[in-house]
Short mmCIF file of C-alpha atoms in Angstrom, two decimals:
data_model
loop_
_atom_site.label_atom_id
_atom_site.label_comp_id
_atom_site.label_asym_id
_atom_site.label_seq_id
_atom_site.Cartn_x
_atom_site.Cartn_y
_atom_site.Cartn_z
CA MET A 25 18.59 -5.02 -1.91
CA PRO A 26 19.69 -6.72 1.33
CA LEU A 27 18.05 -5.87 4.64
CA THR A 28 20.68 -4.20 6.81
CA GLY A 29 18.53 -2.93 9.66
CA ASN A 30 18.88 0.64 8.40
CA MET A 31 17.22 2.51 5.58
CA PRO A 32 19.41 3.27 2.57
CA SER A 33 20.69 6.82 2.33
CA GLY A 34 18.55 9.38 0.57
CA ILE A 35 15.20 8.46 -0.95
CA PRO A 36 14.23 6.12 -3.80
CA PRO A 37 13.72 7.66 -7.25
CA ARG A 38 10.17 8.47 -8.30
CA SER A 39 10.20 5.49 -10.63
CA ARG A 40 10.89 3.05 -7.80
CA SER A 41 8.34 3.72 -5.07
CA LEU A 42 4.57 3.79 -4.73
CA GLY A 43 5.14 6.20 -1.86
CA TYR A 44 4.99 9.32 -4.02
CA GLU A 45 1.44 8.55 -5.14
CA ILE A 46 0.52 7.39 -1.62
CA MET A 47 1.78 10.66 -0.14
CA ARG A 48 -0.44 12.74 -2.45
CA TRP A 49 -3.42 10.48 -1.76
CA ALA A 50 -2.98 10.82 2.01
CA GLU A 51 -2.76 14.60 1.78
CA ARG A 52 -6.09 14.62 -0.05
CA TYR A 53 -8.10 12.12 2.00
CA ILE A 54 -6.72 12.03 5.57
CA VAL A 55 -6.92 14.84 8.14
CA GLN A 56 -4.77 15.87 11.08
CA PRO A 57 -6.35 14.08 14.07
CA ASP A 58 -5.51 16.50 16.89
CA GLY A 59 -3.60 19.60 17.94
CA GLU A 60 -3.93 23.13 16.63
CA HIS A 61 -4.13 21.87 13.04
CA ALA A 62 -6.85 19.28 13.71
CA GLY A 63 -9.10 18.78 10.71
CA ARG A 64 -6.60 20.14 8.20
CA PRO A 65 -5.13 17.92 5.47
CA TRP A 66 -2.62 15.37 6.74
CA SER A 67 1.07 15.76 5.96
CA PHE A 68 4.05 13.52 6.75
CA SER A 69 7.17 14.83 8.46
CA PRO A 70 10.34 14.53 6.34
CA GLU A 71 11.55 11.46 8.25
CA GLN A 72 8.11 9.82 8.21
CA LEU A 73 7.97 10.38 4.47
CA ARG A 74 11.42 8.88 3.96
CA PHE A 75 10.33 5.74 5.82
CA LEU A 76 7.13 5.58 3.76
CA LEU A 77 8.99 5.89 0.45
CA TRP A 78 11.33 3.02 1.31
CA LEU A 79 8.53 0.89 2.78
CA TYR A 80 6.73 1.06 -0.58
CA ALA A 81 9.85 0.76 -2.74
CA ILE A 82 9.50 -1.50 -5.79
CA ASP A 83 11.87 -3.08 -8.31
CA ASP A 84 11.85 -3.03 -12.12
CA ASN A 85 9.00 -5.55 -12.13
CA GLY A 86 6.82 -3.67 -9.66
CA ARG A 87 7.58 -6.13 -6.85
CA TRP A 88 8.34 -5.15 -3.28
CA VAL A 89 11.94 -4.43 -2.40
CA TYR A 90 11.00 -4.99 1.26
CA ARG A 91 8.12 -7.08 2.63
CA THR A 92 8.78 -6.37 6.29
CA ALA A 93 9.85 -3.24 8.11
CA ALA A 94 10.79 -2.18 11.62
CA LEU A 95 10.84 1.36 12.96
CA ARG A 96 12.49 2.25 16.25
CA ARG A 97 12.43 5.87 17.37
CA ALA A 98 12.18 7.75 20.67
CA LYS A 99 8.82 8.38 22.32
CA GLY A 100 7.10 11.37 20.77
CA TRP A 101 8.71 10.91 17.34
CA GLY A 102 5.35 10.17 15.70
CA LYS A 103 5.35 6.39 15.29
CA THR A 104 1.66 5.99 16.18
CA PRO A 105 0.39 8.64 13.72
CA LEU A 106 2.57 7.13 10.99
CA LEU A 107 1.23 3.64 11.67
CA ALA A 108 -2.34 4.95 11.71
CA ALA A 109 -1.85 6.68 8.36
CA ILE A 110 -0.34 3.53 6.82
CA ALA A 111 -3.22 1.42 8.15
CA ILE A 112 -5.71 3.75 6.44
CA ILE A 113 -3.69 3.70 3.22
CA GLU A 114 -3.64 -0.10 3.27
CA PHE A 115 -7.40 -0.15 3.83
CA ILE A 116 -8.64 2.27 1.16
CA GLY A 117 -5.60 3.86 -0.49
CA PRO A 118 -3.44 3.09 -3.54
CA ALA A 119 -1.20 0.57 -1.80
CA ARG A 120 -0.35 -2.02 -4.49
CA PHE A 121 1.43 -1.78 -7.84
CA SER A 122 -0.90 -1.80 -10.84
CA HIS A 123 1.14 -0.85 -13.93
CA TRP A 124 3.58 1.67 -15.34
CA ALA A 125 2.02 4.96 -16.40
CA LYS A 126 1.28 5.35 -20.09
CA GLN A 127 1.90 8.60 -21.93
CA GLY A 128 -0.94 11.00 -21.18
CA GLU A 129 -2.34 8.92 -18.31
CA PRO A 130 -3.23 10.89 -15.14
CA CYS A 131 -0.31 10.51 -12.73
CA TYR A 132 0.09 11.73 -9.14
CA THR A 133 3.88 11.53 -9.42
CA CYS A 134 3.91 13.88 -12.41
CA GLY A 135 1.49 16.22 -10.69
CA GLY A 136 3.60 16.84 -7.61
CA GLY A 137 1.54 18.94 -5.22
CA ALA A 138 -1.04 19.79 -7.89
CA GLY A 139 -2.81 16.43 -7.96
CA LYS A 140 -2.76 14.27 -11.07
CA LYS A 141 -1.22 15.46 -14.33
CA PRO A 142 -0.83 13.63 -17.65
CA HIS A 143 2.25 11.46 -17.63
CA SER A 144 4.98 12.55 -20.01
CA GLY A 145 8.66 11.94 -20.55
CA PRO A 146 10.84 8.83 -20.63
CA GLU A 147 10.91 8.17 -16.86
CA LYS A 148 8.75 5.24 -15.73
CA HIS A 149 6.24 6.15 -13.03
CA PRO A 150 4.31 3.44 -11.16
CA ILE A 151 0.54 3.61 -10.93
CA ALA A 152 -0.91 2.11 -7.76
CA LYS A 153 -4.26 0.47 -7.04
CA ARG A 154 -6.28 -0.39 -3.95
CA VAL A 155 -5.99 -3.71 -2.14
CA PRO A 156 -8.90 -5.85 -3.45
CA LEU A 157 -9.90 -7.44 -0.12
CA PRO A 158 -8.25 -5.37 2.62
CA LEU A 159 -7.84 -6.89 6.06
CA VAL A 160 -5.73 -4.58 8.21
CA GLN A 161 -4.90 -5.90 11.67
CA ILE A 162 -3.51 -3.93 14.62
CA ALA A 163 -2.22 -6.58 16.99
CA ALA A 164 -1.15 -6.46 20.62
CA THR A 165 -1.08 -8.63 23.73
CA SER A 166 -4.36 -7.04 24.84
CA LEU A 167 -6.92 -4.88 23.06
CA ASP A 168 -6.19 -2.01 25.45
CA GLN A 169 -2.72 -1.75 23.94
CA THR A 170 -4.23 -0.99 20.53
CA ALA A 171 -6.31 1.93 21.86
CA ASN A 172 -3.87 4.72 20.94
CA THR A 173 -3.53 3.52 17.37
CA ARG A 174 -7.28 2.96 16.98
CA ASP A 175 -8.06 6.43 18.33
CA MET A 176 -5.53 7.96 15.95
CA ILE A 177 -7.06 6.15 12.97
CA ARG A 178 -10.55 7.30 13.93
CA GLY A 179 -9.33 10.87 14.36
CA MET A 180 -7.73 10.86 10.90
CA LEU A 181 -10.94 9.58 9.29
CA ALA A 182 -13.71 11.36 11.21
CA GLU A 183 -15.26 14.08 9.01
CA SER A 184 -12.52 13.53 6.43
CA PRO A 185 -12.88 13.35 2.64
CA ALA A 186 -12.13 9.61 2.98
CA GLU A 187 -15.10 9.04 5.29
CA ARG A 188 -17.48 10.63 2.79
CA GLU A 189 -16.09 9.28 -0.47
CA PHE A 190 -15.50 5.70 0.69
CA ARG A 191 -18.63 5.58 2.89
CA LEU A 192 -16.88 4.38 6.01
CA ASP A 193 -18.46 3.11 9.21
CA ILE A 194 -16.02 4.35 11.85
CA GLY A 195 -16.73 2.25 14.92
CA LYS A 196 -14.89 2.23 18.22
CA GLY A 197 -13.42 -1.17 17.42
CA ILE A 198 -13.74 -2.02 13.74
CA ILE A 199 -13.68 0.33 10.75
CA GLN A 200 -15.52 -1.02 7.74
CA PHE A 201 -17.73 -0.02 4.80
CA LYS A 202 -21.30 1.11 5.39
CA ASP A 203 -22.60 -0.82 2.38
CA GLY A 204 -21.30 -4.15 3.66
CA ARG A 205 -18.43 -4.56 1.22
CA PRO A 206 -15.72 -6.90 2.53
CA GLY A 207 -12.72 -5.30 4.17
CA ARG A 208 -11.94 -3.78 7.56
CA ILE A 209 -9.42 -2.43 10.03
CA GLU A 210 -9.59 -4.43 13.24
CA PRO A 211 -7.72 -4.82 16.52
CA VAL A 212 -6.62 -8.35 17.43
CA THR A 213 -4.73 -9.96 20.27
CA SER A 214 -2.00 -12.56 19.98
CA SER A 215 -4.42 -15.14 21.40
CA SER A 216 -7.43 -14.07 19.35
CA ARG A 217 -9.38 -16.75 17.52
CA GLY A 218 -9.78 -14.21 14.73
CA LEU A 219 -6.15 -14.83 13.81
CA GLU A 220 -6.91 -18.43 12.89
CA GLY A 221 -7.29 -18.72 9.15
CA ALA A 222 -7.18 -14.95 8.64
CA ARG A 223 -5.13 -13.62 5.74
CA PRO A 224 -4.29 -10.03 6.65
CA THR A 225 -3.12 -7.81 3.82
CA PHE A 226 -1.33 -5.60 6.34
CA ALA A 227 -0.45 -6.41 9.94
CA ARG A 228 1.20 -4.48 12.73
CA PRO A 229 2.05 -6.67 15.74
CA ARG A 230 3.52 -5.32 18.95
CA GLN A 231 5.37 -8.58 19.50
CA LYS A 232 7.82 -10.24 17.17
CA ARG A 233 6.04 -12.65 14.87
CA LEU A 234 6.81 -14.18 11.50
CA CYS A 235 5.63 -13.17 8.06
CA ARG A 236 6.52 -15.73 5.41
CA GLY A 237 9.26 -17.03 7.65
CA ARG A 238 10.86 -13.64 8.33
CA PRO A 239 10.86 -11.50 11.49
CA MET A 240 7.96 -9.04 11.52
CA PRO A 241 8.37 -6.64 14.46
CA ILE A 242 6.38 -3.78 12.91
CA CYS A 243 4.50 -4.51 9.71
CA CYS A 244 4.12 -6.88 6.81
CA LEU A 245 2.94 -6.26 3.24
CA ARG A 246 1.30 -8.97 1.16
#
């Protein structure tokens, strides 16, 4: 599908996006970071969810339809919370295609809002897996410019089911695993030495960069 600068109309079918499983996972493990509903399970707005479903769209072979994405909306739309949620998903969530669900296999897509249910029927549903060695980078010209996103990520994880189950060390700068397993969410600057030789599995730069030779104004999936 060609990149036109706009999302296609509607939403992808359940057989062609990891986003349906990702949505259910996020509702279970991430919490609302602030406001009157702080601490309650996270939920995407309809437009955030539509972006998520297309961002994680796949083809018949389970390959990405899009490897880069850009999102431009007015201030207050919810771009920072959406980015924070995606960063967490890329770090510990089911963010990569694994296989097509077998009959009877537990499936988030079949379960809808009721968690996983045994897969049944002729429709193919993708099963996702975690990124093996997650390196999630939030990039900006200066570290101060990453503060809002970092605070949002910490708020979504603090005292959440994800913090307990995945044994997370939620630092002010880097979020990593308490047991020393490789993988982290980290802020970086465009001049950081940490960018040299690094192979991020998900990156969000504030400035236009290149990912595999293509413009990457918002994020890149590997």
